[in-house]
XYZ file of C-alpha atoms in Angstrom:
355
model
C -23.213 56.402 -52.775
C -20.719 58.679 -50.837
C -22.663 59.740 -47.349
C -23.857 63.756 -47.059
C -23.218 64.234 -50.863
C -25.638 65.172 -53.505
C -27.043 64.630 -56.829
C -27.372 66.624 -60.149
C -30.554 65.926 -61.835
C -31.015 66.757 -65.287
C -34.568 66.511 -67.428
C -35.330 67.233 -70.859
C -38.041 64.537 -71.827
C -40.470 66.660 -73.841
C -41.489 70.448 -73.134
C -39.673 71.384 -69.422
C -36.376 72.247 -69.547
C -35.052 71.455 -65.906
C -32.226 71.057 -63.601
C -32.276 70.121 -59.751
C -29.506 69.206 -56.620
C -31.382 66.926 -54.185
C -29.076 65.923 -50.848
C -28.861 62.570 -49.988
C -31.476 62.653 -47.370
C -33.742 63.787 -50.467
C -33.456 67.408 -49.392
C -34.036 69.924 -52.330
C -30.832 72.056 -52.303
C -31.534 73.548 -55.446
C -34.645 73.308 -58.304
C -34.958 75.326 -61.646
C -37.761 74.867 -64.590
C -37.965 76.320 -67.831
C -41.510 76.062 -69.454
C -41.313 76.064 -73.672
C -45.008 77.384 -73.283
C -44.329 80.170 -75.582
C -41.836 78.643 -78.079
C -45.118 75.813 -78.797
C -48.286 77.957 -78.355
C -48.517 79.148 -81.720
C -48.297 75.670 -82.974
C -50.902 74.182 -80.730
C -48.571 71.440 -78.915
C -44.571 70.208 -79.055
C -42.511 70.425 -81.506
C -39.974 67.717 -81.573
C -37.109 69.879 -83.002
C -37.642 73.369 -81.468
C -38.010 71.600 -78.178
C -34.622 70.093 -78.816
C -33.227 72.836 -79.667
C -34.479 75.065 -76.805
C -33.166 72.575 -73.995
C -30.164 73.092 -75.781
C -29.689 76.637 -75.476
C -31.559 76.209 -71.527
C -30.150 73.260 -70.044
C -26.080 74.221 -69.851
C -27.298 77.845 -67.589
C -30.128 76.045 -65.403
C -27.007 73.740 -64.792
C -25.084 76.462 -63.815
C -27.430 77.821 -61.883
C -28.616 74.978 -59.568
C -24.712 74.337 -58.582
C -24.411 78.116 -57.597
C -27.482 78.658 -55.586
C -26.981 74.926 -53.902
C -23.517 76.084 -53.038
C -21.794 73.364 -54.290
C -18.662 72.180 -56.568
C -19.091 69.061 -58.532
C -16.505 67.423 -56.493
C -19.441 67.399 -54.215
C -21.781 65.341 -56.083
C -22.116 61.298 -55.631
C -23.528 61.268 -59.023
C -25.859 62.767 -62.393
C -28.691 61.235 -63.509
C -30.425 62.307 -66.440
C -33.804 61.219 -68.179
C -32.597 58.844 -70.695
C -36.185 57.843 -71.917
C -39.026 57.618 -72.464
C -39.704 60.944 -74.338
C -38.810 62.891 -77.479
C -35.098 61.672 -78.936
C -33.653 64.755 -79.411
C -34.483 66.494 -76.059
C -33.296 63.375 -74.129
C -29.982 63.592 -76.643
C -29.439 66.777 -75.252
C -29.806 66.113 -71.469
C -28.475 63.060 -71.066
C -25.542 63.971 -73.534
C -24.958 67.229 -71.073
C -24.850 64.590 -67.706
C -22.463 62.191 -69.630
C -20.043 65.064 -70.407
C -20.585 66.187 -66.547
C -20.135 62.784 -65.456
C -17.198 62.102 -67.654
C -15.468 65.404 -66.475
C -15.466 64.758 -62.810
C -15.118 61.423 -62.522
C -18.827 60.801 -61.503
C -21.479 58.050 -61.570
C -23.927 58.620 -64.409
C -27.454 57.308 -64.208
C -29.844 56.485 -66.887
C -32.989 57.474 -65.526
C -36.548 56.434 -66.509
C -39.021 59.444 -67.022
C -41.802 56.676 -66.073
C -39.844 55.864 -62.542
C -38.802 59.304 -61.741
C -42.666 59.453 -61.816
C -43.310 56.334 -60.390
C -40.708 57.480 -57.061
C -41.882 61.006 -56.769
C -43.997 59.750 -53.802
C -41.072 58.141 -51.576
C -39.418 61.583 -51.473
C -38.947 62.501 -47.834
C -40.712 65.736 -46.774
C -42.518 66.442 -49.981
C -45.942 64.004 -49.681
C -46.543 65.334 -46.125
C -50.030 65.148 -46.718
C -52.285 63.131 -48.386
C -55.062 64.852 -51.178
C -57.267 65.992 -48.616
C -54.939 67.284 -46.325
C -54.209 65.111 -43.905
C -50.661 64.157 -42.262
C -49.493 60.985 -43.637
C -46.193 58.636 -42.734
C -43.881 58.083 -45.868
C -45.569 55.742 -48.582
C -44.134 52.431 -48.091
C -43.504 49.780 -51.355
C -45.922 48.161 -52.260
C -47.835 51.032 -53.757
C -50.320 51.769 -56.845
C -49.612 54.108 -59.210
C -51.518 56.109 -61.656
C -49.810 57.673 -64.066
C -51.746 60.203 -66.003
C -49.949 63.273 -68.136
C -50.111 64.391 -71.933
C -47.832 61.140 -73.288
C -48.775 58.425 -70.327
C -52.044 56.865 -69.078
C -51.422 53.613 -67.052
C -51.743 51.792 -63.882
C -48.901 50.158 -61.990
C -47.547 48.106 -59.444
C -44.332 49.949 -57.773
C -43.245 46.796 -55.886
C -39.649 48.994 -55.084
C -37.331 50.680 -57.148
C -36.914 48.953 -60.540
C -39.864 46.714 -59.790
C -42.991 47.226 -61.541
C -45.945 45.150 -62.969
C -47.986 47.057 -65.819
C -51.704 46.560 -64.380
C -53.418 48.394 -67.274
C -52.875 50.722 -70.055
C -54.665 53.118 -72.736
C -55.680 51.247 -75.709
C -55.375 54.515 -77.736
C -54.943 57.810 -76.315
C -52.955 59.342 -73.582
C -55.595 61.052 -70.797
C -53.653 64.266 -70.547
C -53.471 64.332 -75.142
C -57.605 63.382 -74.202
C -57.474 66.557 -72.300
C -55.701 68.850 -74.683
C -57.990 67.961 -77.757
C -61.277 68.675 -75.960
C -60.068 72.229 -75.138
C -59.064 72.778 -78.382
C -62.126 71.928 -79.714
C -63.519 74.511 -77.173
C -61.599 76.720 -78.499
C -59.237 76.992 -75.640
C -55.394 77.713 -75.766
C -52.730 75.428 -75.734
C -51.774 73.272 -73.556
C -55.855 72.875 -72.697
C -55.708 70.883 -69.300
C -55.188 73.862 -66.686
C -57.727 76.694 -69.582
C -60.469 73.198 -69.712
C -60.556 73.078 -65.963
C -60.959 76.426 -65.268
C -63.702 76.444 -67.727
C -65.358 73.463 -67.007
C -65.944 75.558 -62.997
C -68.689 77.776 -64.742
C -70.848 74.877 -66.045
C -73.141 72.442 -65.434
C -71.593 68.748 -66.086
C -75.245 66.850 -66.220
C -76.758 69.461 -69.242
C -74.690 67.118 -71.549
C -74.099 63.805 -70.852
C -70.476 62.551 -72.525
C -70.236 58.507 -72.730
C -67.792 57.053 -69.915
C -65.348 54.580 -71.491
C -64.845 51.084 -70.288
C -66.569 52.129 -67.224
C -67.248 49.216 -65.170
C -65.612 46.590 -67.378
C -63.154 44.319 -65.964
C -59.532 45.349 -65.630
C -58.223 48.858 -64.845
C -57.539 49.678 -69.522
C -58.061 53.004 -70.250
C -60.172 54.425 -73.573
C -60.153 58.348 -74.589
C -60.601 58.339 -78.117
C -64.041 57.953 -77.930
C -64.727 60.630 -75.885
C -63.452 62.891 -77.286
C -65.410 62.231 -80.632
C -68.139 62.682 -78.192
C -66.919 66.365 -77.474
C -67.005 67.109 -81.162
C -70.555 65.880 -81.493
C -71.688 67.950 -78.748
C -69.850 70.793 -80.349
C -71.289 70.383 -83.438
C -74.724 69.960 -82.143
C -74.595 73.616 -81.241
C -76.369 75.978 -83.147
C -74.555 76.453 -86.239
C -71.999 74.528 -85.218
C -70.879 77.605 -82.478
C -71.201 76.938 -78.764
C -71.766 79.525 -76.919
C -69.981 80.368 -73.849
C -72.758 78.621 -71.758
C -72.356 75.655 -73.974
C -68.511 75.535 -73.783
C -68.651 75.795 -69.848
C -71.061 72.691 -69.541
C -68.910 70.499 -72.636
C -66.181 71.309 -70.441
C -68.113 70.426 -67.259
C -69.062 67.551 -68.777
C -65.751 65.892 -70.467
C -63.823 66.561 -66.948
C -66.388 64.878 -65.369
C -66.326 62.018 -67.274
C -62.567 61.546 -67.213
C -62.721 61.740 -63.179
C -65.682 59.174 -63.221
C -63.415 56.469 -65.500
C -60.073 57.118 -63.625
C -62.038 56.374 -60.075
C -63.613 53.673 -61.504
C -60.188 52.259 -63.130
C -58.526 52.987 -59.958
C -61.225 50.420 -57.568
C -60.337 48.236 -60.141
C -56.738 48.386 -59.684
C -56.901 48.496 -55.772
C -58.466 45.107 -56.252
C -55.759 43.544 -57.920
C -53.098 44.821 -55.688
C -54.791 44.123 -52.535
C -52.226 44.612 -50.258
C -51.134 48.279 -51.997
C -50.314 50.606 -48.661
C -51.236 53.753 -51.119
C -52.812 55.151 -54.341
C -50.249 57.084 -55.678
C -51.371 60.037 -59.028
C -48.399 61.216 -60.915
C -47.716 63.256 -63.936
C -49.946 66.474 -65.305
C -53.265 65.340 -65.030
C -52.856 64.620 -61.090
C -53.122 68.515 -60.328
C -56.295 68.277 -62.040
C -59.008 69.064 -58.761
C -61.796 67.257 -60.133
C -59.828 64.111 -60.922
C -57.917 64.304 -57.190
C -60.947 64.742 -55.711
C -62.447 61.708 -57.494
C -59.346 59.665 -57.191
C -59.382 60.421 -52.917
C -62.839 59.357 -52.710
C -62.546 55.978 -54.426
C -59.166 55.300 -52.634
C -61.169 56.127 -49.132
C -63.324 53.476 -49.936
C -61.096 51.071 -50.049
C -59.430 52.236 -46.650
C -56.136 53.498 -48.955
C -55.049 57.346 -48.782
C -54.009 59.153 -51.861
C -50.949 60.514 -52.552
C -50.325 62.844 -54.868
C -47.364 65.093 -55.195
C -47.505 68.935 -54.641
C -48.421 70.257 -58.211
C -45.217 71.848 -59.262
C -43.923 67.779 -59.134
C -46.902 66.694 -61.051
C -45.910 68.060 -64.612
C -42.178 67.175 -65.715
C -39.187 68.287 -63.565
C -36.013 67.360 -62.581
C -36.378 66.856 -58.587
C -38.031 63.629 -59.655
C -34.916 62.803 -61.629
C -32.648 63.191 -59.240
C -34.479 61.024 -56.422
C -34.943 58.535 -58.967
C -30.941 58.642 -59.442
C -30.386 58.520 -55.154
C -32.530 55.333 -55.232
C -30.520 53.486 -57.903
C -27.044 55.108 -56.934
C -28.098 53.632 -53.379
C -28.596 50.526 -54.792
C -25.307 50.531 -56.906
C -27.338 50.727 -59.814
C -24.849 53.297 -62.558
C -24.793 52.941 -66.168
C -22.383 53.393 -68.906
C -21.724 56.689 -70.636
C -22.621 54.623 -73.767
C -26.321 54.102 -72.520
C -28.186 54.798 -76.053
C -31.455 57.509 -74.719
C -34.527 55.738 -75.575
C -37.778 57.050 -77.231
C -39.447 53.864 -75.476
C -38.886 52.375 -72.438
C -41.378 50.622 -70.359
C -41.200 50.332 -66.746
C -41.396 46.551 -66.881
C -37.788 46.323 -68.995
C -36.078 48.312 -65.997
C -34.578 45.841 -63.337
C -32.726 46.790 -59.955
């Protein structure tokens, strides 16, 4: 990796449309994100192909406008790294076609770049995690860390032994927290996507008026269950008086569903800490991390186990493209490039990646 020069990072995984330069130090030179909120509202989530199709018409001028307000040519740049998987096909057609053809142009370094490990790295990132969830200073997190990554498409538990080194400690065994998180609000009646509406909700009610079940809690292993829940929510739902809760009702379903998902992730998490027992960190990534209630829940069982946790500043929770380019330093440091005939890939667990 050339000394003092930077790197384009380029992501277009699912709904964000984004574009970041990030100096080789890690310093943010330049970050842009474009939310497809309003193209997907009216449908009630993503759609695949107007997604696609709106990172297409975004991507090219977010470009554009990253390299103009970091002040910089792309003879400048050590490399582009693009999210090449995992994530919708045709948004991760369009930005990793866009860095190839950038690459290609100037005679740059492309890299392939995980969504999962751009997640995964978020915490190494000089000068961002200056403090840990409850406020405190904190040095940079050091390898060998835990990881739980929690967002609309993810829910699992890692081992981030370094970069391209990761051991899968525990999964979902159906649903994804953050798609847990979205279906409860919608049965609330809440708008699309439901996680930020649910939690601001769920601050007017009482979370003991209805008990919701707590999946897997306390069995062995750090798995993950959601499904069940949120058949719970629909029972409680229904249970209302004609089948219409009323505002009271909603507050305290939502009160109660949040606080069940921040009971099973702490729980999950102890479990994990105890299989990793010399982890320097608990790390939360991804969209459900700037959840309050689940931080708070996280910090607590992390303190009892005499680890800090580390979560990213919100705007680097949900999907952007600062994360991208960090993960593309860390490999580019490592002399890790790929081919401009990389295939993107819908799939792609962190345990196939190798440094």
């Amino acid at each position: 990796m050339k000394c003092g020069s930077a790197v384009l990072g380029l992501e277009s995984s699912c709904d964000e449309t984004a574009a970041a330069v990030l100096g080789a130090d890690g310093t943010i030179l330049a970050e842009a994100v474009l939310s497809q909120e309003a193209e997907h509202s009216p449908y009630g989530g993503v759609v695949p192909e107007i997604a696609a199709r709106a990172h297409l018409d975004y991507l090219p001028r977010l470009v554009a406008q990253v390299m103009e307000r970091a002040g910089l040519g792309y003879a400048d740049l050590a490399g582009v790294a693009a999210t090449s998987g995992p994530g919708l096909i045709g948004g991760l057609i369009v930005g990793s076609t866009l860095g190839k053809g950038i690459a290609l142009a100037h005679g740059l370094p492309f890299v392939a770049v995980n969504h999962l490990e751009a997640h995964a790295l978020t915490a190494t990132l000089p000068g961002i995690v200056a403090q840990d969830a409850r406020g405190q200073p904190m040095p940079p997190v050091r390898f060998p860390y835990l990881l739980l990554l929690l967002s609309g498409g993810h829910c699992q538990c890692v081992a981030v032994e370094g970069v391209g080194r990761y051991r899968r400690l525990g999964t979902t065994l159906d649903d994804a927290v953050g798609e847990a998180f979205d279906k409860a609000a919608k049965l609330l009646g809440l708008p699309w996507p439901g996680g930020p509406a649910l939690e601001r909700l769920a601050r007017q009610g009482d979370p003991a008026r209805i008990p919701l079940p707590r999946p897997l809690l306390g069995r062995p292993g750090c798995d993950f269950s959601w499904s069940g829940l949120k058949t719970a929510v629909a029972h409680a739902v229904a249970r209302c008086p004609g089948g219409v809760p009323s505002a009271q009702d909603r507050a305290d379903i939502a009160a109660g569903f949040q606080a069940a998902v921040a009971a099973v992730l702490a729980d999950r998490a102890r479990h994990a800490i105890a299989m990793l027992p010399d982890a320097t960190a608990l790390v939360v990534a991804g969209g459900v991390a700037a959840n309050g209630a689940v931080r708070g829940a996280l910090a607590a069982a992390a303190e009892a186990r005499g680890l800090p946790l580390v979560a990213p500043p919100v705007r680097l929770c949900t999907d952007n493209a600062v994360m991208v380019a960090w993960a593309g330093i860390e490999r580019l440091r490592l002399g890790l490039t790929d081919a401009l005939g990389h295939a993107p890939r819908p799939r792609w667990p962190l345990e196939e990646l190798a440094a």
